[in-house]
């Protein structure tokens, strides 16, 4: 399968713990995006990479959130000191050069108890 | 205030009926995409519209991009239960990729 993959699909954690999610984009895509989505709402932009460079970060993104794409391939999103308000679906998408479309992974559902 | 407003927010119809979903903005977009999302899954791309006034058909789905490239519509003919899902428009007005507020469609058999 050559689509976008995310791991894990589900994560349950206690408040105050750190969590890390992984995204593997479509191999030839150089752009990678992270989004957060709550129930019934559209995805909300978090951050964006072009190759290994993080070019944009939402002003809504707390300092507890950090993302990396060390070799321009897979990416990780870490949330430190999780809060109940962090409970959401975290989506990753990749996009090729000179194309409009983004292709999404299945998401990681985070539940903070 | 959302950059891309969709209407209606919720829609429940009987199988076989027609429906239209709207996506509106005050910003100009070089393109707009439409996605469909099922519960617990990521959005799946349906179509991209690029040219103002463009109409694209995908089986029973018809997508239109407004002449001014600020709005788009999705029309479904003879809806089926398999069309149930969250429909999202999305696009980049030049600075960031935005999603619409979403339309949750339920087609009742």
Coordinates of C-alpha atoms in Angstrom, one line a residue:
Chain A
X1 CA 0.0 0.0 0.0
X2 CA 1.5 3.4 -1.0
X3 CA -0.9 5.7 0.9
X4 CA -0.3 7.8 4.0
X5 CA 0.0 5.7 7.1
X6 CA -0.2 6.8 10.8
X7 CA 0.7 5.1 14.0
X8 CA -0.9 4.4 16.4
X9 CA -4.5 4.5 15.3
X10 CA -5.7 4.9 18.9
X11 CA -3.9 6.2 22.0
X12 CA -5.4 6.5 25.5
X13 CA -3.2 8.4 28.0
X14 CA -3.5 10.0 31.3
X15 CA -3.4 13.8 31.8
X16 CA 0.2 15.0 32.1
X17 CA 1.8 12.2 30.1
X18 CA 3.7 12.8 26.9
X19 CA 2.6 11.1 23.6
X20 CA 4.2 10.8 20.2
X21 CA 2.5 10.0 16.9
X22 CA 4.1 9.0 13.6
X23 CA 3.2 9.7 10.0
X24 CA 4.6 8.1 6.9
X25 CA 3.6 10.1 3.8
X26 CA 3.4 9.0 0.2
X27 CA 7.0 8.4 -0.7
X28 CA 7.4 10.9 -3.5
X29 CA 5.5 13.7 -1.7
X30 CA 7.7 16.5 -0.3
X31 CA 5.0 18.3 1.7
X32 CA 3.6 17.0 4.9
X33 CA 0.8 18.5 7.1
X34 CA -0.6 17.8 10.5
X35 CA -4.2 18.6 11.5
X36 CA -6.3 18.2 14.5
X37 CA -10.0 17.4 14.2
X38 CA -12.8 17.3 16.9
X39 CA -16.1 15.5 16.4
X40 CA -18.2 17.0 13.7
X41 CA -15.8 19.7 12.8
X42 CA -13.5 20.2 9.8
X43 CA -9.7 19.5 10.4
X44 CA -7.8 22.4 11.9
X45 CA -4.3 23.1 10.5
X46 CA -1.4 22.6 13.0
X47 CA 1.8 22.6 11.0
X48 CA 3.4 22.0 7.6
X49 CA 6.7 20.7 6.4
X50 CA 8.4 21.0 3.0
X51 CA 11.0 18.3 3.0
X52 CA 12.6 18.5 6.4
X53 CA 11.9 22.2 6.9
X54 CA 9.0 23.2 9.1
X55 CA 7.6 26.2 7.2
X56 CA 4.5 27.1 9.0
X57 CA 3.0 26.6 12.4
X58 CA -0.5 27.6 13.6
X59 CA -0.6 30.3 16.1
X60 CA -3.1 28.2 17.9
X61 CA -0.5 25.5 18.5
X62 CA 0.6 25.4 22.1
X63 CA 4.3 25.2 23.1
X64 CA 3.5 21.7 24.3
X65 CA 3.2 20.6 20.7
X66 CA 6.3 19.9 18.6
X67 CA 6.7 18.2 15.2
X68 CA 9.8 17.0 13.4
X69 CA 10.5 15.6 10.0
X70 CA 14.2 14.8 10.3
X71 CA 15.1 13.3 7.0
X72 CA 12.2 14.7 4.9
X73 CA 10.4 11.4 5.0
X74 CA 8.3 10.4 8.0
X75 CA 7.2 12.9 10.6
X76 CA 6.5 12.8 14.4
X77 CA 4.1 14.9 16.4
X78 CA 4.8 15.1 20.1
X79 CA 2.4 16.5 22.7
X80 CA 4.0 17.1 26.2
X81 CA 2.0 17.2 29.4
X82 CA -1.2 16.3 27.7
X83 CA -4.5 17.9 28.8
X84 CA -8.1 16.7 28.4
X85 CA -8.6 19.4 25.8
X86 CA -6.0 17.6 23.6
X87 CA -8.4 14.8 23.0
X88 CA -9.1 14.7 19.3
X89 CA -8.3 13.0 16.0
X90 CA -4.8 13.9 14.7
X91 CA -4.5 13.7 11.0
X92 CA -1.5 13.7 8.7
X93 CA -1.6 14.5 5.0
X94 CA 1.0 14.6 2.2
X95 CA 1.1 16.6 -1.0
X96 CA 3.3 16.4 -4.0
X97 CA 5.1 19.3 -5.7
X98 CA 3.0 21.5 -8.0
X99 CA -0.3 19.7 -7.1
X100 CA -3.3 21.0 -5.2
X101 CA -4.4 17.8 -3.6
X102 CA -3.6 16.5 -0.1
X103 CA -3.9 12.9 0.7
X104 CA -4.8 11.9 4.3
X105 CA -3.8 9.1 6.6
X106 CA -6.4 7.3 8.7
X107 CA -5.6 9.5 11.7
X108 CA -4.6 8.9 15.3
X109 CA -7.5 9.1 17.9
X110 CA -6.1 10.5 21.1
X111 CA -8.1 10.3 24.4
X112 CA -6.7 12.0 27.4
X113 CA -8.3 10.8 30.7
Chain B
X1 CA -15.3 33.4 11.8
X2 CA -14.4 30.5 9.5
X3 CA -12.7 31.2 6.2
X4 CA -14.8 28.6 4.4
X5 CA -18.4 28.3 5.5
X6 CA -20.5 25.3 4.5
X7 CA -24.2 25.0 4.5
X8 CA -26.2 23.2 5.6
X9 CA -24.3 21.9 8.6
X10 CA -26.5 18.8 8.9
X11 CA -28.6 17.2 6.3
X12 CA -30.8 14.1 6.7
X13 CA -32.6 12.9 3.6
X14 CA -34.4 9.8 2.2
X15 CA -32.7 7.5 -0.3
X16 CA -33.3 8.7 -3.9
X17 CA -33.6 12.4 -3.1
X18 CA -31.3 15.1 -4.5
X19 CA -29.3 17.5 -2.4
X20 CA -26.8 20.4 -2.7
X21 CA -24.1 21.4 -0.3
X22 CA -22.6 24.9 -0.4
X23 CA -19.1 26.2 0.4
X24 CA -18.7 29.9 0.6
X25 CA -15.8 32.4 1.3
X26 CA -15.0 36.0 1.0
X27 CA -11.5 35.0 -0.1
X28 CA -10.4 33.9 -3.6
X29 CA -8.9 30.4 -4.0
X30 CA -6.7 29.2 -6.8
X31 CA -8.5 25.8 -6.3
X32 CA -10.9 24.1 -4.0
X33 CA -11.0 20.5 -3.1
X34 CA -14.0 18.4 -1.8
X35 CA -13.4 15.6 0.6
X36 CA -15.7 12.9 2.1
X37 CA -14.9 11.5 5.6
X38 CA -16.4 8.6 7.4
X39 CA -16.3 8.2 11.2
X40 CA -12.9 7.3 12.5
X41 CA -11.2 7.7 9.1
X42 CA -9.2 10.4 7.4
X43 CA -10.8 12.6 4.7
X44 CA -10.8 11.1 1.2
X45 CA -10.3 13.4 -1.8
X46 CA -13.3 13.5 -4.2
X47 CA -12.4 16.2 -6.7
X48 CA -10.3 19.4 -7.3
X49 CA -11.8 22.4 -9.1
X50 CA -9.4 24.9 -10.5
X51 CA -11.0 27.2 -13.1
X52 CA -13.8 29.7 -12.3
X53 CA -17.1 28.4 -13.5
X54 CA -15.8 24.9 -13.8
X55 CA -18.2 22.0 -13.5
X56 CA -16.9 18.5 -12.8
X57 CA -19.0 15.3 -12.6
X58 CA -18.2 12.2 -10.7
X59 CA -21.0 9.7 -11.3
X60 CA -23.9 11.1 -9.3
X61 CA -21.9 13.9 -7.8
X62 CA -21.6 17.3 -9.6
X63 CA -19.1 19.9 -8.4
X64 CA -19.1 23.5 -9.4
X65 CA -16.6 26.3 -8.8
X66 CA -17.9 29.8 -8.7
X67 CA -17.0 32.3 -11.4
X68 CA -15.1 34.4 -8.9
X69 CA -13.4 31.4 -7.3
X70 CA -14.8 32.2 -3.9
X71 CA -17.4 29.5 -3.6
X72 CA -18.3 26.0 -4.7
X73 CA -21.2 23.6 -4.6
X74 CA -21.6 19.9 -4.5
X75 CA -24.9 18.4 -5.9
X76 CA -25.7 14.7 -5.3
X77 CA -28.4 13.1 -7.5
X78 CA -30.5 10.2 -6.2
X79 CA -28.6 9.9 -2.9
X80 CA -27.8 6.5 -1.6
X81 CA -27.0 5.3 2.0
X82 CA -23.4 4.9 0.9
X83 CA -23.2 8.6 0.4
X84 CA -23.5 9.1 4.2
X85 CA -20.6 11.0 5.6
X86 CA -19.0 14.3 6.4
X87 CA -18.4 16.4 3.3
X88 CA -15.6 19.0 3.5
X89 CA -14.5 21.7 1.1
X90 CA -10.9 22.9 1.5
X91 CA -8.4 25.1 -0.2
X92 CA -5.4 27.5 0.1
X93 CA -6.1 31.2 -0.4
X94 CA -2.4 31.9 -0.5
X95 CA -1.1 31.5 3.1
X96 CA -2.5 28.3 4.6
X97 CA -4.7 25.3 3.8
X98 CA -8.2 25.7 5.3
X99 CA -11.0 23.3 5.6
X100 CA -14.7 24.2 5.6
X101 CA -17.0 23.8 8.6
X102 CA -18.3 20.5 7.2
X103 CA -21.7 19.1 6.2
X104 CA -22.8 15.9 7.8
X105 CA -25.0 14.0 5.5
X106 CA -27.2 11.1 6.5
X107 CA -29.1 9.2 3.8
X108 CA -31.9 7.1 5.2
X109 CA -32.7 3.8 3.3

